[in-house]
Amino acid sequence: MPELFRAMFKEEWRMHSTLFGSLNFALFPFMIFAIAFMGAFLIPLVREVIEINTLALIIHAQFALLGIMVGSFGLLGKEVMNRRFGQASLIAYSARSLPISEKVIFLNFIVKDIVYYFILWVIPFGLGFLIAAPFLGINLYYPLLILLTITLSFLTGLCLVFLLSSVYSRSKKALLLLIAAMAIAAGLMIFGTGTEFSFLFPPLAVFYSLSPVNLAVSVLLIIVLFTISMIFFTPEYHSSVKHYKNRFIPISEKLGFLRENNLVAKDFIDLYRSGAGIGQTLFSFLLPLGIIWLILSLMGDIIPQESLLFSLAVVTGVISSTMYTWLTEFDSFAAYIFLPVRTSDIIKAKAESFTVLQIIPVIFLVAAGTLSGIPGYIPGAVVLCLSVSFFALSVQIRLCGLNPGILIYNVRVFLLYMLLIGPATLIMLALTSAGPVFAYAGVILLIPAWHMINSGFKKWDNTEFAGF
């Protein structure tokens, strides 16, 4: 098992270093470190407007979300065993020819991914705050504590969604029953026994009150979730033959108002037949946003409801932009080389598919605004969300073309992405805090978005296909 782990780790490193260059990829964690180090000096300013407990809640929620975004192994199992990263052939792909059980191979793959993301994201962030602490006069106890608790947050989020996705891969009804049971148990704990919210998320309880009991509960929860996930996880294909009606022509005709209706129809047929459409919507969109909405709701006593809705709209816009990754992650672009289409035609088709999928965040925001009792602010929130989403899409097209899931780990690309998205979202949040009417100012983002999309078409038409 150690040999297999080392081989997979080398494989991951070689794949990314081949794509971006060894030095360029090795600088990625240093960039996260620099962002955390410089961000630490803003803490005194941030504390003027946000309480330290609320700030801690936001930081832990971000790392829990990182774990959630990484941990849908149960959903990705089949793809990992087959064609993750298109043409790249992984060790996991040889699962059926190696004298090792598929579960052992996939366990190594999961542990390797956890360690990999831990090195890329968690450790650099914690070290950045730790090194900055002496300059800010902060006791080293706090950065060490937060390094421990963000690690626990990352692992808790990862193991939770690993369990849910593993159950989902076996039975959708069982998943609904499990979510219902968890919601009922959480409700009984909060409203029946008066348990504080932080105790429903043990890493946060450890941060607020470090004790052997709280630490043991947090670690034990991670172990239990991971163990049950591995029991439920299956990389097996059921060999039953599925038959689908040929819906290409009817769907293409219904999408006739789109310029690339044939390619868009293919995208939706791919999403439907692979099951990725429902799974990605559930684990990459609704689950993270549901948790963010819950966290924002806890601030209802200190922040007006309309400000919370607009904050949710901005976050929803950023997360909605990842739908472009859904459409490109498992598509094999090598096949398009033999077709009479340009790279920009394929990107246009993905962008049109992305536009159709934006109905999902719109429905989510309408539900959030209605349940919050502020339906009058829904139009502004929708405009703001879609503006941010299309702006982030344009940045991905310009910087990453058809490979956003891979090129985002290029240091230069990630830095440019952060420098473009970060200020834009902060300005939108500042404007909406000044007045609800400024939510409509989000449409200004569509001007640079249009320019970046068109320049992205020219850029990738003149770039030789890399064949990742």
Coordinates of C-alpha atoms in Angstrom, one line a residue:
M1 CA 0.0 0.0 0.0
P2 CA 2.8 2.6 0.7
E3 CA 4.3 1.8 -2.7
L4 CA 1.0 2.3 -4.4
F5 CA 0.5 5.6 -2.6
R6 CA 3.9 6.8 -3.5
A7 CA 3.3 5.8 -7.2
M8 CA 0.0 7.7 -7.3
F9 CA 1.5 10.7 -5.6
K10 CA 4.4 10.8 -8.1
E11 CA 1.8 10.3 -10.9
E12 CA -0.2 13.4 -9.7
W13 CA 2.9 15.5 -9.4
R14 CA 4.2 14.5 -12.8
M15 CA 0.9 15.1 -14.5
H16 CA 0.6 18.7 -13.2
S17 CA 4.3 19.5 -13.5
T18 CA 4.2 18.3 -17.1
L19 CA 1.2 20.6 -17.8
F20 CA 2.5 23.7 -16.0
G21 CA 6.2 23.1 -15.5
S22 CA 7.7 21.9 -12.2
L23 CA 8.5 25.3 -10.8
N24 CA 5.2 26.9 -11.8
F25 CA 3.2 24.2 -10.1
A26 CA 5.4 24.1 -7.1
L27 CA 4.8 27.8 -6.5
F28 CA 1.1 27.3 -6.1
P29 CA 1.2 26.6 -2.3
F30 CA 3.6 29.4 -1.8
M31 CA 1.0 31.7 -3.4
I32 CA -1.7 30.5 -1.0
F33 CA 0.8 31.1 1.8
A34 CA 1.5 34.7 0.6
I35 CA -2.3 35.4 0.3
A36 CA -2.9 34.1 3.9
F37 CA 0.2 36.0 5.2
M38 CA -0.9 39.3 3.7
G39 CA -4.5 38.7 4.5
A40 CA -3.6 38.3 8.2
F41 CA -2.6 42.0 8.3
L42 CA -6.1 42.9 7.4
I43 CA -7.6 41.2 10.5
P44 CA -7.5 44.4 12.6
L45 CA -9.5 46.2 9.9
V46 CA -11.9 43.4 9.4
R47 CA -12.6 43.1 13.1
E48 CA -14.0 46.7 13.0
V49 CA -17.0 45.4 11.0
I50 CA -17.1 41.6 11.7
E51 CA -16.9 40.0 15.2
I52 CA -14.0 37.6 15.6
N53 CA -16.4 34.6 16.2
T54 CA -18.2 35.4 12.9
L55 CA -14.8 35.7 11.1
A56 CA -13.8 32.3 12.6
L57 CA -17.1 30.8 11.4
I58 CA -16.5 32.1 7.9
I59 CA -12.9 30.7 7.7
H60 CA -14.0 27.3 9.0
A61 CA -16.9 27.2 6.6
Q62 CA -14.6 28.0 3.7
F63 CA -12.4 25.0 4.5
A64 CA -15.4 22.8 5.1
L65 CA -16.6 23.8 1.6
L66 CA -13.2 23.0 0.2
G67 CA -13.6 19.5 1.6
I68 CA -17.1 19.3 0.2
M69 CA -15.9 20.3 -3.3
V70 CA -13.1 17.7 -3.2
G71 CA -14.9 14.8 -1.4
S72 CA -17.5 13.5 -3.8
F73 CA -15.5 10.4 -4.4
G74 CA -18.6 8.2 -4.4
L75 CA -19.9 10.2 -7.4
L76 CA -16.5 10.3 -9.2
G77 CA -15.5 6.7 -8.6
K78 CA -16.5 5.5 -12.1
E79 CA -14.8 8.4 -13.8
V80 CA -11.6 8.1 -11.8
M81 CA -11.4 4.4 -12.8
N82 CA -11.8 5.4 -16.4
R83 CA -11.0 8.7 -17.9
R84 CA -10.2 11.4 -15.4
F85 CA -8.3 14.2 -17.2
G86 CA -9.3 12.9 -20.7
Q87 CA -6.4 11.1 -22.3
A88 CA -4.2 10.8 -19.2
S89 CA -4.1 7.1 -18.1
L90 CA -3.9 6.8 -14.3
I91 CA -2.8 3.9 -12.1
A92 CA -6.4 3.7 -11.0
Y93 CA -7.4 3.0 -14.6
S94 CA -5.5 -0.3 -14.3
A95 CA -7.7 -1.5 -11.4
R96 CA -9.0 -4.5 -13.2
S97 CA -5.5 -5.7 -14.3
L98 CA -3.5 -5.3 -11.1
P99 CA -3.5 -8.0 -8.4
I100 CA -4.9 -5.6 -5.9
S101 CA -8.6 -5.1 -5.0
E102 CA -10.3 -2.1 -6.4
K103 CA -11.2 -0.8 -3.0
V104 CA -7.5 -0.8 -1.9
I105 CA -6.6 1.0 -5.1
F106 CA -9.4 3.6 -4.6
L107 CA -8.5 4.0 -0.9
N108 CA -5.0 4.9 -1.9
F109 CA -6.4 7.3 -4.5
I110 CA -8.6 9.0 -1.9
V111 CA -5.7 9.3 0.7
K112 CA -3.5 10.6 -2.0
D113 CA -6.0 13.3 -3.0
I114 CA -6.5 14.3 0.7
V115 CA -2.8 14.7 1.2
Y116 CA -2.4 16.5 -2.1
Y117 CA -5.1 19.1 -1.3
F118 CA -3.8 19.4 2.3
I119 CA -0.4 20.4 1.0
L120 CA -1.8 22.7 -1.7
W121 CA -4.3 24.5 0.4
V122 CA -4.6 23.8 4.1
I123 CA -0.9 23.9 5.3
P124 CA 0.0 27.0 3.3
F125 CA -3.0 28.9 4.6
G126 CA -2.2 27.9 8.2
L127 CA 1.5 28.7 7.9
G128 CA 0.7 32.1 6.4
F129 CA -1.3 33.1 9.5
L130 CA 1.3 31.4 11.8
I131 CA 4.2 33.4 10.4
A132 CA 2.3 36.7 10.4
A133 CA 1.1 36.3 14.0
P134 CA 4.3 37.6 15.7
F135 CA 4.2 40.8 13.5
L136 CA 0.6 41.4 14.7
G137 CA 1.3 40.6 18.4
I138 CA -1.0 37.5 18.2
N139 CA -0.2 34.7 20.6
L140 CA 1.1 31.6 18.6
Y141 CA -1.6 29.5 20.4
Y142 CA -4.2 30.9 18.1
P143 CA -2.6 30.3 14.7
L144 CA -1.7 26.8 15.8
L145 CA -5.2 26.2 17.0
I146 CA -6.7 27.5 13.7
L147 CA -4.3 25.2 11.7
L148 CA -5.7 22.3 13.7
T149 CA -9.3 23.3 13.4
I150 CA -9.3 24.2 9.7
T151 CA -7.7 20.8 9.1
L152 CA -10.6 19.2 11.0
S153 CA -13.1 21.3 9.0
F154 CA -11.6 20.3 5.7
L155 CA -11.7 16.6 6.6
T156 CA -15.2 16.8 8.1
G157 CA -16.6 18.4 5.0
L158 CA -14.8 15.9 2.8
C159 CA -15.9 12.8 4.7
L160 CA -19.5 14.1 5.0
V161 CA -19.9 14.5 1.2
F162 CA -18.0 11.3 0.6
L163 CA -20.6 9.5 2.7
L164 CA -23.5 11.2 0.9
S165 CA -22.1 10.6 -2.5
S166 CA -21.3 6.9 -1.7
V167 CA -24.9 6.4 -0.6
Y168 CA -26.2 8.3 -3.6
S169 CA -24.2 5.9 -5.9
R170 CA -26.1 3.0 -4.5
S171 CA -29.6 4.3 -3.9
K172 CA -31.1 7.8 -4.4
K173 CA -33.9 6.9 -2.0
A174 CA -31.4 5.9 0.7
L175 CA -29.7 9.3 0.3
L176 CA -33.0 11.2 0.7
L177 CA -33.7 9.2 3.9
L178 CA -30.2 9.8 5.2
I179 CA -30.5 13.6 4.6
A180 CA -33.9 13.7 6.2
A181 CA -32.6 11.8 9.3
M182 CA -29.7 14.1 9.6
A183 CA -31.9 17.2 9.3
I184 CA -34.4 15.8 11.9
A185 CA -31.5 15.0 14.3
A186 CA -30.0 18.5 13.9
G187 CA -33.4 20.1 14.4
L188 CA -34.0 18.1 17.6
M189 CA -30.6 19.0 19.0
I190 CA -31.0 22.7 18.3
F191 CA -34.7 23.2 19.2
G192 CA -35.3 20.2 21.5
T193 CA -32.2 20.4 23.7
G194 CA -31.0 23.9 23.1
T195 CA -27.6 22.8 21.7
E196 CA -25.6 25.6 20.2
F197 CA -25.0 25.5 16.4
S198 CA -21.2 25.2 16.9
F199 CA -21.7 21.8 18.5
L200 CA -23.3 20.5 15.3
F201 CA -19.9 21.2 13.7
P202 CA -17.3 19.8 16.1
P203 CA -14.2 21.6 14.5
L204 CA -15.9 24.9 15.4
A205 CA -16.5 23.7 18.9
V206 CA -12.8 22.7 19.2
F207 CA -11.9 26.3 18.1
Y208 CA -14.2 27.9 20.6
S209 CA -13.3 25.5 23.4
L210 CA -10.3 23.3 23.0
S211 CA -10.7 20.3 25.3
P212 CA -9.8 16.6 25.0
V213 CA -13.5 15.7 24.8
N214 CA -14.3 18.2 21.9
L215 CA -11.1 17.1 20.1
A216 CA -12.0 13.4 20.5
V217 CA -15.5 14.0 19.2
S218 CA -14.3 15.8 16.2
V219 CA -11.7 13.2 15.2
L220 CA -14.1 10.3 16.0
L221 CA -16.7 11.9 13.7
I222 CA -14.2 12.0 10.8
I223 CA -13.2 8.4 11.4
V224 CA -16.8 7.2 11.5
L225 CA -17.8 9.1 8.4
F226 CA -14.8 7.9 6.4
T227 CA -15.2 4.2 7.5
I228 CA -18.9 4.1 6.7
S229 CA -18.2 5.8 3.3
M230 CA -15.6 3.2 2.4
I231 CA -18.1 0.4 3.3
F232 CA -20.8 1.9 1.1
F233 CA -18.4 3.0 -1.7
T234 CA -18.4 0.9 -4.8
P235 CA -16.4 1.4 -8.0
E236 CA -18.2 -1.4 -9.7
Y237 CA -20.2 -1.1 -12.8
H238 CA -23.4 -2.8 -13.1
S239 CA -23.2 -4.6 -16.4
S240 CA -26.9 -4.2 -17.1
V241 CA -27.4 -2.6 -20.5
K242 CA -29.2 0.7 -20.5
H243 CA -31.3 1.7 -23.5
Y244 CA -32.0 5.3 -24.3
K245 CA -34.2 6.8 -26.9
N246 CA -32.4 8.9 -29.5
R247 CA -33.3 12.4 -28.3
F248 CA -30.6 14.2 -30.1
I249 CA -32.8 15.6 -32.9
P250 CA -35.8 16.6 -30.7
I251 CA -33.6 18.3 -28.2
S252 CA -31.6 20.0 -30.9
E253 CA -34.8 21.3 -32.5
K254 CA -36.1 22.6 -29.2
L255 CA -32.7 24.5 -28.7
G256 CA -32.9 25.8 -32.3
F257 CA -32.8 29.4 -31.0
L258 CA -29.2 28.8 -30.0
R259 CA -26.4 29.1 -32.5
E260 CA -24.6 25.9 -31.5
N261 CA -27.8 23.9 -30.8
N262 CA -26.4 20.6 -31.9
L263 CA -23.4 20.7 -29.6
V264 CA -25.6 22.0 -26.7
A265 CA -27.9 19.1 -27.3
K266 CA -25.0 16.7 -27.0
D267 CA -23.9 18.3 -23.7
F268 CA -27.3 17.8 -22.1
I269 CA -27.5 14.2 -23.4
D270 CA -24.1 13.6 -21.9
L271 CA -25.1 15.0 -18.6
Y272 CA -28.4 13.0 -18.6
R273 CA -26.9 9.6 -19.6
S274 CA -23.9 9.9 -17.2
G275 CA -26.0 10.9 -14.3
A276 CA -23.5 13.7 -13.6
G277 CA -26.2 16.4 -14.1
I278 CA -28.2 15.4 -11.0
G279 CA -25.1 14.5 -8.9
Q280 CA -23.2 17.7 -9.7
T281 CA -26.2 19.8 -9.0
L282 CA -26.7 18.1 -5.6
F283 CA -23.1 17.9 -4.4
S284 CA -21.4 20.8 -6.2
F285 CA -24.2 23.3 -6.0
L286 CA -27.1 22.8 -3.7
L287 CA -25.2 21.2 -0.8
P288 CA -22.4 24.0 -0.5
L289 CA -25.0 26.8 -1.1
G290 CA -27.4 25.2 1.4
I291 CA -24.6 25.3 4.1
I292 CA -23.7 28.9 3.2
W293 CA -27.3 29.9 3.4
L294 CA -27.6 28.3 6.8
I295 CA -24.4 30.1 8.0
L296 CA -25.6 33.4 6.7
S297 CA -29.0 32.9 8.4
L298 CA -27.2 32.7 11.7
M299 CA -26.1 36.4 11.2
G300 CA -29.7 37.5 10.7
D301 CA -29.6 39.4 14.1
I302 CA -26.7 41.7 13.1
I303 CA -27.1 42.0 9.3
P304 CA -30.3 43.0 7.4
Q305 CA -32.0 40.1 5.5
E306 CA -31.7 41.9 2.2
S307 CA -27.9 42.2 2.7
L308 CA -27.7 38.5 3.5
L309 CA -29.7 37.7 0.3
F310 CA -27.3 39.8 -1.8
S311 CA -24.3 38.2 -0.2
L312 CA -25.8 34.8 -1.0
A313 CA -26.4 36.0 -4.6
V314 CA -22.7 36.9 -5.1
V315 CA -21.6 33.6 -3.6
T316 CA -24.2 31.8 -5.7
G317 CA -22.8 33.6 -8.8
V318 CA -19.3 32.4 -8.1
I319 CA -20.3 28.8 -7.4
S320 CA -22.6 28.8 -10.5
S321 CA -19.6 29.7 -12.7
T322 CA -18.2 26.2 -11.8
M323 CA -21.0 24.7 -14.0
Y324 CA -18.6 25.5 -16.9
T325 CA -16.3 22.9 -15.3
W326 CA -19.1 20.4 -15.2
L327 CA -19.5 20.7 -19.0
T328 CA -15.8 20.4 -19.8
E329 CA -14.4 18.1 -17.1
F330 CA -15.3 14.7 -18.6
D331 CA -15.7 15.6 -22.3
S332 CA -13.1 14.2 -24.6
F333 CA -12.0 17.1 -26.8
A334 CA -9.7 14.9 -28.9
A335 CA -12.7 13.7 -30.8
Y336 CA -13.5 17.3 -31.9
I337 CA -10.2 17.5 -33.8
F338 CA -11.6 15.4 -36.6
L339 CA -14.8 17.6 -36.9
P340 CA -15.1 20.7 -39.0
V341 CA -15.4 23.0 -35.9
R342 CA -13.1 25.5 -34.4
T343 CA -12.1 25.6 -30.7
S344 CA -14.2 28.8 -30.3
D345 CA -17.3 26.9 -31.7
I346 CA -16.9 24.3 -28.9
I347 CA -16.4 27.0 -26.3
K348 CA -19.5 28.9 -27.6
A349 CA -21.5 25.7 -27.3
K350 CA -20.3 25.2 -23.7
A351 CA -21.1 28.8 -22.9
E352 CA -24.6 28.3 -24.4
S353 CA -25.1 25.1 -22.3
F354 CA -23.9 27.1 -19.3
T355 CA -26.5 29.8 -20.0
V356 CA -29.3 27.2 -20.0
L357 CA -28.1 25.8 -16.7
Q358 CA -28.3 29.2 -15.1
I359 CA -32.0 28.4 -14.4
I360 CA -30.7 26.4 -11.4
P361 CA -29.2 29.4 -9.5
V362 CA -32.2 31.5 -10.4
I363 CA -34.6 28.9 -8.9
F364 CA -32.4 28.7 -5.8
L365 CA -32.4 32.4 -5.2
V366 CA -36.1 32.7 -5.8
A367 CA -36.6 30.0 -3.1
A368 CA -34.1 31.7 -0.7
G369 CA -35.7 35.1 -1.1
T370 CA -39.2 33.7 -0.7
L371 CA -38.4 31.7 2.4
S372 CA -36.6 34.7 3.9
G373 CA -39.7 36.7 3.5
I374 CA -38.2 39.4 1.2
P375 CA -39.6 38.5 -2.3
G376 CA -39.2 42.2 -3.4
Y377 CA -35.4 41.9 -3.4
I378 CA -35.4 38.7 -5.5
P379 CA -35.1 40.5 -9.0
G380 CA -32.0 42.5 -7.8
A381 CA -30.4 39.3 -6.3
V382 CA -31.0 37.4 -9.6
V383 CA -29.4 40.2 -11.7
L384 CA -26.5 40.3 -9.3
C385 CA -26.0 36.6 -9.3
L386 CA -26.1 36.2 -13.1
S387 CA -23.8 39.1 -13.6
V388 CA -21.2 37.7 -11.3
S389 CA -21.7 34.2 -12.8
F390 CA -21.2 35.3 -16.4
F391 CA -18.2 37.5 -15.4
A392 CA -16.5 34.5 -13.8
L393 CA -17.4 32.4 -16.8
S394 CA -15.6 35.0 -19.1
V395 CA -12.5 34.9 -16.9
Q396 CA -12.5 31.1 -17.1
I397 CA -12.9 31.1 -20.9
R398 CA -10.1 33.7 -21.3
L399 CA -7.6 32.1 -19.0
C400 CA -8.5 28.3 -19.3
G401 CA -10.3 27.7 -22.5
L402 CA -11.7 24.2 -22.4
N403 CA -9.6 23.0 -19.4
P404 CA -10.7 25.1 -16.4
G405 CA -10.5 22.1 -14.0
I406 CA -6.8 21.7 -14.8
L407 CA -5.3 25.0 -15.7
I408 CA -6.7 26.7 -12.5
Y409 CA -3.7 25.0 -10.7
N410 CA -1.3 27.0 -12.9
V411 CA 0.1 29.7 -10.5
R412 CA -0.2 32.5 -13.1
V413 CA -3.7 31.5 -14.1
F414 CA -4.9 31.2 -10.5
L415 CA -3.4 34.5 -9.5
L416 CA -5.0 36.3 -12.4
Y417 CA -8.3 34.5 -11.7
M418 CA -8.2 35.7 -8.0
L419 CA -7.1 39.3 -9.0
L420 CA -10.1 39.5 -11.5
I421 CA -12.8 37.8 -9.5
G422 CA -11.9 39.0 -5.9
P423 CA -12.1 42.8 -6.5
A424 CA -15.2 42.4 -8.6
T425 CA -17.1 40.5 -6.0
L426 CA -15.9 42.8 -3.1
I427 CA -17.1 45.9 -5.1
M428 CA -20.5 44.3 -5.6
L429 CA -20.8 43.4 -1.9
A430 CA -19.8 47.0 -1.0
L431 CA -22.3 48.5 -3.4
T432 CA -25.2 46.3 -2.2
S433 CA -24.4 47.2 1.4
A434 CA -24.8 50.9 0.4
G435 CA -28.3 50.2 -1.0
P436 CA -30.4 47.4 -2.5
V437 CA -30.8 49.3 -5.8
F438 CA -27.1 49.0 -6.5
A439 CA -27.6 45.2 -7.0
Y440 CA -28.6 46.1 -10.5
A441 CA -25.1 47.7 -11.0
G442 CA -23.9 44.2 -11.5
V443 CA -24.8 44.4 -15.2
I444 CA -21.7 46.6 -15.5
L445 CA -19.6 43.4 -15.2
L446 CA -21.1 42.2 -18.4
I447 CA -19.1 44.7 -20.4
P448 CA -15.6 43.4 -19.5
A449 CA -17.2 39.9 -19.6
W450 CA -18.1 40.3 -23.3
H451 CA -14.7 41.6 -24.1
M452 CA -12.9 38.7 -22.3
I453 CA -15.2 36.1 -24.0
N454 CA -14.4 37.4 -27.5
S455 CA -10.7 37.7 -26.8
G456 CA -10.8 34.2 -25.4
F457 CA -12.3 32.9 -28.6
K458 CA -9.4 34.4 -30.6
K459 CA -6.8 33.2 -28.1
W460 CA -7.8 29.6 -28.1
D461 CA -8.4 29.5 -31.9
N462 CA -4.8 30.4 -32.3
T463 CA -3.6 27.9 -29.6
E464 CA -2.7 24.4 -30.6
F465 CA -4.9 21.8 -28.8
A466 CA -2.9 20.5 -25.8
G467 CA -4.8 17.2 -25.5
F468 CA -5.0 17.0 -21.7

